[in-house]
Short mmCIF file of C-alpha atoms in Angstrom, two decimals:
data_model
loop_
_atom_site.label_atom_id
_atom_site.label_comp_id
_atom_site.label_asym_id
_atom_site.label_seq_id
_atom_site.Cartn_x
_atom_site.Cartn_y
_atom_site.Cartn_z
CA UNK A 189 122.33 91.78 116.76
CA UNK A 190 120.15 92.50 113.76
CA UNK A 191 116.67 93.55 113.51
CA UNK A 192 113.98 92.63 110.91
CA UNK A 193 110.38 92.94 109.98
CA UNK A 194 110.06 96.58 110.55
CA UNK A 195 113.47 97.96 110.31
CA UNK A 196 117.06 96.54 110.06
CA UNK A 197 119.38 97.62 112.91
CA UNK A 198 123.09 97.03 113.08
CA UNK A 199 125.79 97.88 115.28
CA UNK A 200 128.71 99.31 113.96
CA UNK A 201 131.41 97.17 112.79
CA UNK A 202 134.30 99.64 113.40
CA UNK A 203 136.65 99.04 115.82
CA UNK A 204 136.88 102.65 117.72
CA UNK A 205 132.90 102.93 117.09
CA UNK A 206 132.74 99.28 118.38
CA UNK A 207 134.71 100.35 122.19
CA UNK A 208 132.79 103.90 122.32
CA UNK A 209 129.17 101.99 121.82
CA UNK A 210 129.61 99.36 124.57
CA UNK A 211 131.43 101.57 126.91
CA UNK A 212 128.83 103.70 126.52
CA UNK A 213 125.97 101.27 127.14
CA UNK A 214 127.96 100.83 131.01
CA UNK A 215 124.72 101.43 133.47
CA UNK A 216 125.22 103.39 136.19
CA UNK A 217 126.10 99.99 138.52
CA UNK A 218 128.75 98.91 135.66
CA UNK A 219 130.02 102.27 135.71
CA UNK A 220 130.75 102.14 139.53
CA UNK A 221 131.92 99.32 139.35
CA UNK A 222 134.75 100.22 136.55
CA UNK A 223 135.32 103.35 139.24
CA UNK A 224 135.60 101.66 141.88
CA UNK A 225 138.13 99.15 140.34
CA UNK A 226 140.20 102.45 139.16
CA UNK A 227 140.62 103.91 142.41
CA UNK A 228 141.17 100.34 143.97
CA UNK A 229 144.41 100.02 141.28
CA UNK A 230 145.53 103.65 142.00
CA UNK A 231 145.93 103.03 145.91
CA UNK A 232 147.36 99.52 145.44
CA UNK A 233 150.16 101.11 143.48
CA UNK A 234 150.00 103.87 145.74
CA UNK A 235 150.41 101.75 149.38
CA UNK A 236 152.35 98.67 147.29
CA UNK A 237 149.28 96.16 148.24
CA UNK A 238 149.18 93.68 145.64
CA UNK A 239 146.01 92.04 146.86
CA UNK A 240 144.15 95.27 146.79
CA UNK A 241 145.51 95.73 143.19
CA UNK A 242 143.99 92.10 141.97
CA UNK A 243 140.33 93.25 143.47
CA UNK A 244 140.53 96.69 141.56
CA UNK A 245 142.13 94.37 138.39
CA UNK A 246 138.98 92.33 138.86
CA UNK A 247 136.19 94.57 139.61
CA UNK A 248 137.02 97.19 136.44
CA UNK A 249 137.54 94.05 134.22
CA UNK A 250 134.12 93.09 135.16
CA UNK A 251 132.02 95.59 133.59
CA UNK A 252 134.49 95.74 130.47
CA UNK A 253 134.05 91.91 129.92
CA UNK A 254 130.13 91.91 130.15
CA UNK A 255 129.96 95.38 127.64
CA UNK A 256 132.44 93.15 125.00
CA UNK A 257 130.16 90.23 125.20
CA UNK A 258 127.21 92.47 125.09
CA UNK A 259 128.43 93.77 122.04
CA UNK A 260 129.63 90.56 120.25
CA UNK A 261 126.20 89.27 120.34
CA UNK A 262 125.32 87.95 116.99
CA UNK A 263 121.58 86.57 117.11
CA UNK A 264 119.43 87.99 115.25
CA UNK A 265 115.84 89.31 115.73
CA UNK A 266 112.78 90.14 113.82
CA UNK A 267 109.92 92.14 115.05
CA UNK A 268 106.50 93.06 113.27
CA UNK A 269 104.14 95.87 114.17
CA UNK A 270 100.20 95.21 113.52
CA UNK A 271 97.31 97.46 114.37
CA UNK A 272 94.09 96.68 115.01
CA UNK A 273 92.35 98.39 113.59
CA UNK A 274 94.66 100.85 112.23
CA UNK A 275 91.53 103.55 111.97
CA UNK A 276 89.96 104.31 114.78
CA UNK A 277 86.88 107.15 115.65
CA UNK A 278 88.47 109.18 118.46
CA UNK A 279 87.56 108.40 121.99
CA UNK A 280 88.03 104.49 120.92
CA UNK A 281 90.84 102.10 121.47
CA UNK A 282 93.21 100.78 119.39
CA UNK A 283 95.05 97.38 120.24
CA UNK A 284 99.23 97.19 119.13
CA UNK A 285 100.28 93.85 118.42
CA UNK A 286 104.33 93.02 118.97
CA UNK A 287 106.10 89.99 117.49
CA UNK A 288 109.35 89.30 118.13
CA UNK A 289 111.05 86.33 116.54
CA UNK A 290 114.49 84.95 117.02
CA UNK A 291 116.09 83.77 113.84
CA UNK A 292 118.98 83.11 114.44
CA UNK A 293 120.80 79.66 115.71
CA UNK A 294 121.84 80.88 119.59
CA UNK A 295 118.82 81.29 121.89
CA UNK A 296 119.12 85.52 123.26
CA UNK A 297 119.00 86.60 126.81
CA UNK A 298 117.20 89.11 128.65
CA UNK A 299 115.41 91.58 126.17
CA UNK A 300 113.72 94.83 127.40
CA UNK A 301 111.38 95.52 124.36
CA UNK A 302 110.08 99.36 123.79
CA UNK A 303 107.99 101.34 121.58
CA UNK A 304 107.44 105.06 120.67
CA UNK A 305 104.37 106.43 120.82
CA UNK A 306 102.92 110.16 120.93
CA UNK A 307 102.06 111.45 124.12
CA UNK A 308 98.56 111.97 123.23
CA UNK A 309 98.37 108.52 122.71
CA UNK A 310 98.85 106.87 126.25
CA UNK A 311 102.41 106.74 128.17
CA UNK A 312 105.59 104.56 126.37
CA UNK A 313 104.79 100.82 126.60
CA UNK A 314 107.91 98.97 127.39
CA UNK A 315 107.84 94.96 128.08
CA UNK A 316 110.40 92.28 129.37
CA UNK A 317 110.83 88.85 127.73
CA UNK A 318 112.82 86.61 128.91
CA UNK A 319 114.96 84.14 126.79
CA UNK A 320 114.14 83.10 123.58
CA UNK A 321 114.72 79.99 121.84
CA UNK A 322 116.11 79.43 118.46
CA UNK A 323 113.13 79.64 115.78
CA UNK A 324 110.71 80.60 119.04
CA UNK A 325 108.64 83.91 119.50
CA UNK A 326 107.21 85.98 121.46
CA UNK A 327 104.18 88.03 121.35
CA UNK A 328 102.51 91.02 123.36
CA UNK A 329 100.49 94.04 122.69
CA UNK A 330 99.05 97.30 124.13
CA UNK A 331 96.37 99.67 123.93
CA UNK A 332 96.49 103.50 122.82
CA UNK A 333 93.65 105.56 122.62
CA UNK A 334 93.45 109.37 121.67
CA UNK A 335 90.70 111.97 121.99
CA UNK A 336 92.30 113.87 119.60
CA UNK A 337 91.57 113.07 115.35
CA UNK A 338 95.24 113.32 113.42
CA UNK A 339 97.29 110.92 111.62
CA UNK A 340 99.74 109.27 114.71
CA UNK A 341 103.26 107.60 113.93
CA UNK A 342 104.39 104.77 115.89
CA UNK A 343 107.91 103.53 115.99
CA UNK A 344 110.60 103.02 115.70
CA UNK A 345 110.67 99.67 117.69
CA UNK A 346 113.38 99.37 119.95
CA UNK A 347 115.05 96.40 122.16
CA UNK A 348 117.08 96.83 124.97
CA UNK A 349 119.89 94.33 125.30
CA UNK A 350 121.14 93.88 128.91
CA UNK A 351 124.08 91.25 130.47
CA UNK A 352 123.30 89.38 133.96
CA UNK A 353 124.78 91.43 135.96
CA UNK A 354 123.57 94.54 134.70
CA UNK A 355 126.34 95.96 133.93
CA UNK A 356 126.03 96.91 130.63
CA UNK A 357 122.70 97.65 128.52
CA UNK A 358 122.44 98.33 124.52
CA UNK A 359 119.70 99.54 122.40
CA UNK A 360 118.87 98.52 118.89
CA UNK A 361 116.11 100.18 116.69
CA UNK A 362 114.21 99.19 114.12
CA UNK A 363 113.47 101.57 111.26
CA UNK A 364 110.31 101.59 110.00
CA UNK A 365 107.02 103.04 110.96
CA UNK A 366 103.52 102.74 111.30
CA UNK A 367 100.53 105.11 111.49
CA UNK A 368 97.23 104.79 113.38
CA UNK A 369 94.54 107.23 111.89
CA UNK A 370 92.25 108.82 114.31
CA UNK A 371 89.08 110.02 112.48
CA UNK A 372 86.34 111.76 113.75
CA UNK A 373 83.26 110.41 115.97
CA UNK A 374 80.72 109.49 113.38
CA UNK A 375 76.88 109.24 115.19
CA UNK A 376 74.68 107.13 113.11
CA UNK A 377 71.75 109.09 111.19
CA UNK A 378 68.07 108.28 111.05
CA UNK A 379 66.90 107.92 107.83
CA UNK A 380 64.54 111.23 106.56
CA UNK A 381 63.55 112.37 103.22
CA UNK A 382 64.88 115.19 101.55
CA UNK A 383 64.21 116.65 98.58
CA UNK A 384 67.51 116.33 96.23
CA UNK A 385 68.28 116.07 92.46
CA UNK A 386 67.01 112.78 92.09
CA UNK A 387 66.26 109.92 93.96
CA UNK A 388 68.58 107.22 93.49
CA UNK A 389 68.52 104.13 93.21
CA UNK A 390 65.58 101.98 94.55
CA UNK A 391 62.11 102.88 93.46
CA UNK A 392 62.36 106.34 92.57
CA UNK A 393 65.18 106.04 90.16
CA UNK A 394 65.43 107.70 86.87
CA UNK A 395 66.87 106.65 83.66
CA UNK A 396 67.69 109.37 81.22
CA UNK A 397 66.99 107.27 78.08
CA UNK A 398 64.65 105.01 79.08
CA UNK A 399 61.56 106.61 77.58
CA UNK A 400 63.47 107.59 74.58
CA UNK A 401 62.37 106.37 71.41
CA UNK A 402 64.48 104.62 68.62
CA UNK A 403 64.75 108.22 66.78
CA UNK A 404 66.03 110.11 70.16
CA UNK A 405 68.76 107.51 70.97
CA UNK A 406 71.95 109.95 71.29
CA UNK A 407 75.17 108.10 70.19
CA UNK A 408 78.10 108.08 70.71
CA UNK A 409 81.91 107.41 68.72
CA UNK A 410 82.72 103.20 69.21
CA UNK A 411 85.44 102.40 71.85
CA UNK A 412 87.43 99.10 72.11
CA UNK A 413 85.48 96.69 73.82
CA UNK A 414 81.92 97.60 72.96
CA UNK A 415 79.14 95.75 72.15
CA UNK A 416 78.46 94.98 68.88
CA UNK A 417 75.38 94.55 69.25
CA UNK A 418 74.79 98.21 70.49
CA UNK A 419 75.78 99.77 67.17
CA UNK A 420 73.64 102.78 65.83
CA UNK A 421 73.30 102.26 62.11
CA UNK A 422 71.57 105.04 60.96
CA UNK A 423 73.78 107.60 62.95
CA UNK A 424 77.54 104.90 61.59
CA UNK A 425 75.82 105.71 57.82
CA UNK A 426 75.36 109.46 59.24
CA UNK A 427 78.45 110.29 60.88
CA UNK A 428 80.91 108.19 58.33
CA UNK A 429 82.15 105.89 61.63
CA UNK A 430 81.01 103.65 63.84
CA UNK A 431 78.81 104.64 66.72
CA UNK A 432 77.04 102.74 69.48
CA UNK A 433 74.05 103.35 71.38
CA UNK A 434 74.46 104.85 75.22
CA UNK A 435 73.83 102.96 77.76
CA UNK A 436 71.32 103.75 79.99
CA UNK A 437 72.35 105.01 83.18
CA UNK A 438 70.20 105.57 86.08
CA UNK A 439 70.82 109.57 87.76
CA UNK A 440 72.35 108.71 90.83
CA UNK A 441 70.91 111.30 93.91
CA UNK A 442 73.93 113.81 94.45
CA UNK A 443 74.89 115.26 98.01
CA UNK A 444 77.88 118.05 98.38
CA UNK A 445 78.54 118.29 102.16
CA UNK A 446 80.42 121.69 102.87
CA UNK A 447 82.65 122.65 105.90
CA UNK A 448 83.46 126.09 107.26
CA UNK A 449 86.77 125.22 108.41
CA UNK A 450 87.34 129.31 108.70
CA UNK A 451 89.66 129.68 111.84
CA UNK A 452 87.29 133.32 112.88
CA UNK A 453 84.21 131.39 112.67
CA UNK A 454 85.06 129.17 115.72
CA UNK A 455 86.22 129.49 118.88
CA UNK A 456 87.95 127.29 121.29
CA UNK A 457 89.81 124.03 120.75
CA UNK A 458 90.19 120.66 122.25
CA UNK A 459 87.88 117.69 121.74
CA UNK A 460 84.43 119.35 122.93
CA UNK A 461 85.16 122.28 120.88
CA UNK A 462 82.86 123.75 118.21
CA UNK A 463 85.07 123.17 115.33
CA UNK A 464 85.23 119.27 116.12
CA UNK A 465 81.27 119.00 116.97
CA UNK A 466 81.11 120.07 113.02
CA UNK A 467 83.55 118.10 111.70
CA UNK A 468 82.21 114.99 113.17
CA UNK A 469 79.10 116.12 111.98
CA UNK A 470 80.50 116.86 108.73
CA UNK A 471 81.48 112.72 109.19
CA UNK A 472 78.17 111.54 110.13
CA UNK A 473 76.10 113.11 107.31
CA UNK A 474 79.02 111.70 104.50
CA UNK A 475 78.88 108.23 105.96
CA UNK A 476 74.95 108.20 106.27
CA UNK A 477 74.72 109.64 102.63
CA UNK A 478 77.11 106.75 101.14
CA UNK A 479 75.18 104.22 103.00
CA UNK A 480 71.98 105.47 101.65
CA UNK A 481 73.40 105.45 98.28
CA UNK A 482 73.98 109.08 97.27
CA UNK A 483 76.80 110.28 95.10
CA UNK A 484 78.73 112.31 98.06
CA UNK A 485 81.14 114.79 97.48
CA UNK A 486 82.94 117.20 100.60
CA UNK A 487 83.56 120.51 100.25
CA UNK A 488 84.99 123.42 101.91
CA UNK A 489 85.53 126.91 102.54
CA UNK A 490 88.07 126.94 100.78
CA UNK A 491 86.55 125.37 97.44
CA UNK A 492 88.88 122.29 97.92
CA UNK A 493 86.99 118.97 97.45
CA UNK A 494 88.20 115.21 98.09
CA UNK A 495 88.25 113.96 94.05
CA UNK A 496 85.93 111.67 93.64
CA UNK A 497 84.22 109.74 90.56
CA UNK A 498 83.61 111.15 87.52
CA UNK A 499 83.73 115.30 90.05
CA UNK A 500 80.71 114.05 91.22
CA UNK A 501 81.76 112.63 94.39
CA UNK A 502 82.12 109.17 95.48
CA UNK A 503 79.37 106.91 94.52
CA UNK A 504 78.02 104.98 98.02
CA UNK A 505 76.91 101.26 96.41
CA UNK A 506 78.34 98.10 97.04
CA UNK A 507 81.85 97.37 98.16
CA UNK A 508 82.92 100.55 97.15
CA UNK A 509 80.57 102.35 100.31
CA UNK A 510 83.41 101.57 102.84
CA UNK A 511 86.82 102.81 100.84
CA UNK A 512 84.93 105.92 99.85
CA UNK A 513 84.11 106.17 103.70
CA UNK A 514 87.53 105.70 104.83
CA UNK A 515 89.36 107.87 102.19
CA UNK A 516 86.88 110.90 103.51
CA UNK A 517 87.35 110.07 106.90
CA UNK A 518 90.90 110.49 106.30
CA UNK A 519 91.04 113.59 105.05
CA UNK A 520 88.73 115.02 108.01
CA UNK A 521 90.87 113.34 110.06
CA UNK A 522 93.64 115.75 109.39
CA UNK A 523 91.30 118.63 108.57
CA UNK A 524 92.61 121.77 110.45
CA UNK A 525 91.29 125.58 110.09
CA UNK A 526 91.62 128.02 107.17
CA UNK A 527 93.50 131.07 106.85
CA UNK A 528 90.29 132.64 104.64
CA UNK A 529 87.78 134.54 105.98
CA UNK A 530 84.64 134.29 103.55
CA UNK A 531 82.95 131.83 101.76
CA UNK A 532 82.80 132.80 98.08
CA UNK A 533 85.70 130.42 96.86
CA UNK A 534 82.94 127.22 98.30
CA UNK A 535 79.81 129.35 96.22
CA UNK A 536 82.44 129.46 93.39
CA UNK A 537 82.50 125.65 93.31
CA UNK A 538 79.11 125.48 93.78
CA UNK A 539 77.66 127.71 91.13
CA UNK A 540 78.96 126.09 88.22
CA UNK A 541 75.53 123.26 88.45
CA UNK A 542 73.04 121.35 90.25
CA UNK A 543 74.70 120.22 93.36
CA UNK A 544 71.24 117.74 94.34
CA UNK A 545 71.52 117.94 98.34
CA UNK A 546 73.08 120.45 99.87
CA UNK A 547 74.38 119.85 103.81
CA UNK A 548 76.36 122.52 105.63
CA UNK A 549 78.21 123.28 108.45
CA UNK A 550 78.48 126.19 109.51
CA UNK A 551 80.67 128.32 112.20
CA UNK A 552 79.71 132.34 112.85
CA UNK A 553 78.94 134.42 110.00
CA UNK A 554 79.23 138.18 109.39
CA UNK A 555 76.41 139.72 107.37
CA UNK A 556 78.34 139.35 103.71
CA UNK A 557 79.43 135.38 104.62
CA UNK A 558 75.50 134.89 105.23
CA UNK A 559 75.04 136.41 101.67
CA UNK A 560 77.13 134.37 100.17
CA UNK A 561 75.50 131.26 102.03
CA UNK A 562 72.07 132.07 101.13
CA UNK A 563 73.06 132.27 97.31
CA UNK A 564 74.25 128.69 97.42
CA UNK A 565 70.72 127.15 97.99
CA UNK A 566 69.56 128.55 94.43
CA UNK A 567 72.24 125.37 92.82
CA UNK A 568 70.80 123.11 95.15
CA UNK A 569 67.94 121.07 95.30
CA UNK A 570 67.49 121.05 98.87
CA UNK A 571 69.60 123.24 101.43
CA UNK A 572 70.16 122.15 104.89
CA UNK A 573 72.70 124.33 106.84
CA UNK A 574 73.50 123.90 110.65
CA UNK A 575 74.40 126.80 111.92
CA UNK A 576 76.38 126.68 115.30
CA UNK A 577 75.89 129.20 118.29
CA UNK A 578 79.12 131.21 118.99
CA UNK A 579 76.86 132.18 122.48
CA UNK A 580 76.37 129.05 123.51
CA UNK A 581 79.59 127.60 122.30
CA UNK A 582 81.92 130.38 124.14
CA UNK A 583 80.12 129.87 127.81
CA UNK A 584 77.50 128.54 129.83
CA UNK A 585 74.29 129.66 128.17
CA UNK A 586 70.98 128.81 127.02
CA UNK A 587 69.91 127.71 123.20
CA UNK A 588 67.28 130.13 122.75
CA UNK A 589 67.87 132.95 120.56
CA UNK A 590 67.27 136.45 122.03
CA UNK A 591 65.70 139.03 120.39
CA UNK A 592 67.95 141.26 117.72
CA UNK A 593 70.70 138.13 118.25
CA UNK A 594 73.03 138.25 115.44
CA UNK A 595 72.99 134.79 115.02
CA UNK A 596 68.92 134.63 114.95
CA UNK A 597 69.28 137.11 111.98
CA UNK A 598 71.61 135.28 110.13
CA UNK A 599 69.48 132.15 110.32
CA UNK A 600 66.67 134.21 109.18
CA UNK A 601 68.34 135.28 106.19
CA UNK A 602 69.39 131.90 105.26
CA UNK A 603 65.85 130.47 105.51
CA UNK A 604 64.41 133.23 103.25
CA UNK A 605 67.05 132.10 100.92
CA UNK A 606 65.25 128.41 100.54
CA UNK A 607 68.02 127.03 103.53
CA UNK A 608 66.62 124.49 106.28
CA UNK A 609 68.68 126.60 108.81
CA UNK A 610 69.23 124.91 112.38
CA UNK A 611 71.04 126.86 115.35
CA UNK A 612 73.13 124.44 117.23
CA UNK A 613 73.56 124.83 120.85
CA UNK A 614 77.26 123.78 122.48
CA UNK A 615 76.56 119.80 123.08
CA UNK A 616 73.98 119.66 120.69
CA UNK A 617 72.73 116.38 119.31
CA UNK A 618 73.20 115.86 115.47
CA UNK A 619 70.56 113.03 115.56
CA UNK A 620 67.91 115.44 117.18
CA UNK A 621 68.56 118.48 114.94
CA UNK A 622 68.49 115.85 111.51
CA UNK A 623 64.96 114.82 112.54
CA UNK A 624 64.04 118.27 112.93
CA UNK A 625 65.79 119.44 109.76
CA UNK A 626 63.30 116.54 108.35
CA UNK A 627 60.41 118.15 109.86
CA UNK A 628 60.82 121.47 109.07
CA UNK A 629 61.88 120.17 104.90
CA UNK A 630 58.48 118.28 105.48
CA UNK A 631 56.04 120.59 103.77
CA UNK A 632 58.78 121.79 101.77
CA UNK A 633 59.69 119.22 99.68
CA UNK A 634 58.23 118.63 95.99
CA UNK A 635 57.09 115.26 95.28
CA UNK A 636 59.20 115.16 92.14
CA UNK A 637 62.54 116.10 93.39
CA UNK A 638 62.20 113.85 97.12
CA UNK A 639 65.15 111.81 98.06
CA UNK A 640 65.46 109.68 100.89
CA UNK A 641 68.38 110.22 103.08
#
């Protein structure tokens, strides 16, 4: 039997490898059978009964007949995997999809059809079809579901081949694979105002040349494909070559998002855990921020970034809104903890120009790491940091900050520093806390530099 679609699966066509693969497929009833047939031939030639011989002759020939048959099969089967969808926010189902075709000429028997999945994914589906046609298919499909955000293989695809008497039962895979992505829970944002580089597109937008007179056009060297039309020909007599006017592009608002993915700064693990409440966090603001239009960009501790257009992040308009989305989601999906221990390589990135909107997430902080975090707001044209409890998060306790608390220091220092600082409780709601970031930016906020987020 061969396999198609996802993989290609053959038996082996050598002789020796041929008897050792469908004696070794014998179930556990063909195998007692072939015993029982032995020992029914030894004590025929033992007491000279020749009947008894014939019923041992019969019942090991039995098992050996239905494993070369088994074997000899020659139809041939193709299978396709689909997902649906094949990225899912954790806690939510995904739906397999199995095909099987037969395309070969000789309708197949009994097929016992199973796939591999993780553990964390739900227990191994396995189905029964009965007999196919020639040219006919069959089609069924499962669920799988994970709490967990990762990247999850599924495969290879394997069928089960078994005779009618169930004597003998062989498995062929197919090769290839398939991944479902598990990404974060993403809670949809309210929209706020914040005050950020610039403010986008819409009605506050700004155009860097549009006031510019005739004399204060900058140019710029003529590439294949321009305009004609836009040529500059006082700076083309000026510079000896052809230049063109700019075009006049609108400042798109700019938002960095920044994760402490520093494995000290959290404790616990599993879905509920502190870590995951800010990376789904860390989610929710870079999906809102894309919808709203912003030019988003994530960071984190450990000054890596996911490339985006132009280093500025990926721009959030149009079609483009939802592959920007899903290559971030991606990468957070997969996201694990840091082996650093500060945050200077993140300020490093930072430091080096106007960041617009500046959204963190934050795990505990020692008195230098809040240093370093309150010198990233001065690159920033608004700072909001949330700032999670390691009280609240480690046990059973209550939000408000005690006198002297560590933590109610550090969120001190960070809002002397120009930072919107929030404490987050354990099961706090991002919604909740972005309104009251919103609130507390209220009176903050220039008219000049507001951005709506």
């Amino acid at each position: 039997m061969s396999a198609g679609g996802t993989g290609q699966a053959e038996p082996d066509r050598g002789e020796a490898g041929g008897v050792r693969t469908a004696l070794a497929g014998l179930t556990t009833r063909g195998r007692s059978f072939l015993a029982a047939g032995i020992a029914a031939a030894i004590c025929a030639y033992v007491l000279g009964q020749s009947d008894l011989l014939r019923v041992g002759l019969l019942l090991a020939a039995l098992p050996l007949l239905c494993a070369t048959v088994l074997y000899r099969t020659r139809y041939r089967v193709a299978g396709t995997r689909r997902l649906a969808p094949a990225r899912v926010p954790a806690g939510s189902e995904a739906r397999v999809h199995l095909r099987m075709d037969n395309v070969s000429r000789l309708p197949t028997g009994l097929l016992m059809l199973q796939d591999r999945v993780p553990y964390v994914l739900g227990p191994r589906p396995r189905f029964v079809l009965d007999r196919v046609e020639p040219g006919g298919r069959r089609e069924v499909s499962y669920r799988v579901r994970s709490d967990l955000r990762g990247r999850y293989p599924l495969g290879p695809l394997q069928l089960r081949l078994t005779d009618p008497f169930g004597m003998c039962e062989l498995t062929r895979s197919f090769s290839a694979f398939d991944t479902l992505t598990v990404i974060p829970r993403v809670e949809p944002l309210p929209p706020v105002r914040f005050s950020g580089e610039a403010k986008g597109y819409g009605d506050g937008r700004q155009r860097s040349l549009a006031l510019a007179g005739e004399d204060d056009v900058i140019p710029r060297g003529y590439r294949h494909g321009d305009d004609l039309r836009r040529v500059h020909w006082r700076s083309t007599a000026r510079y000896g070559e052809l230049m063109v006017r700019r075009e006049e592009q609108p400042r798109r608002s700019r938002c960095t998002v920044l994760l402490d993915t520093r494995g000290g700064a959290y404790e616990g693990a599993g879905p509920d855990s502190a870590f995951e409440w800010a990376v789904s966090g860390t989610a929710s603001v870079l999906v809102h921020m894309l919808e709203r239009g912003f030019s988003v960009r994530l960071l984190t501790d450990s000054g890596s970034a996911v490339p985006g257009e132009g280093g500025d992040g990926y721009a959030g308009s149009g079609p483009e809104t939802a592959d920007a989305a899903g290559l971030m989601m991606d990468t957070l999906a997969v996201i694990d903890h840091s082996d650093g221990s500060g945050l200077s390589r993140a300020y490093d990135v930072l430091r080096g120009g106007n960041e617009g909107l500046l959204v963190a997430f934050l795990g505990d902080l020692d008195e230098e790491q809040a240093a370093t975090v309150a010198k990233m707001s001065r690159r920033s044209g608004g700072a909001v940091a949330f700032v999670l409890d390691p009280d609240t998060w480690t046990r059973e306790a209550t939000a408000v900050p005690r006198p002297g608390d560590r933590h109610a220091e550090r969120l001190r220092l960070l809002r002397e520093a120009g930072w919107t600082a929030l404490s987050v409780p354990r099961g706090g709601s991002l919604t909740a806390l972005w309104q009251e970031a919103d609130r507390e930016r209220s009176g903050l906020a220039g008219v000049s530099g507001e951005a709506t987020a």
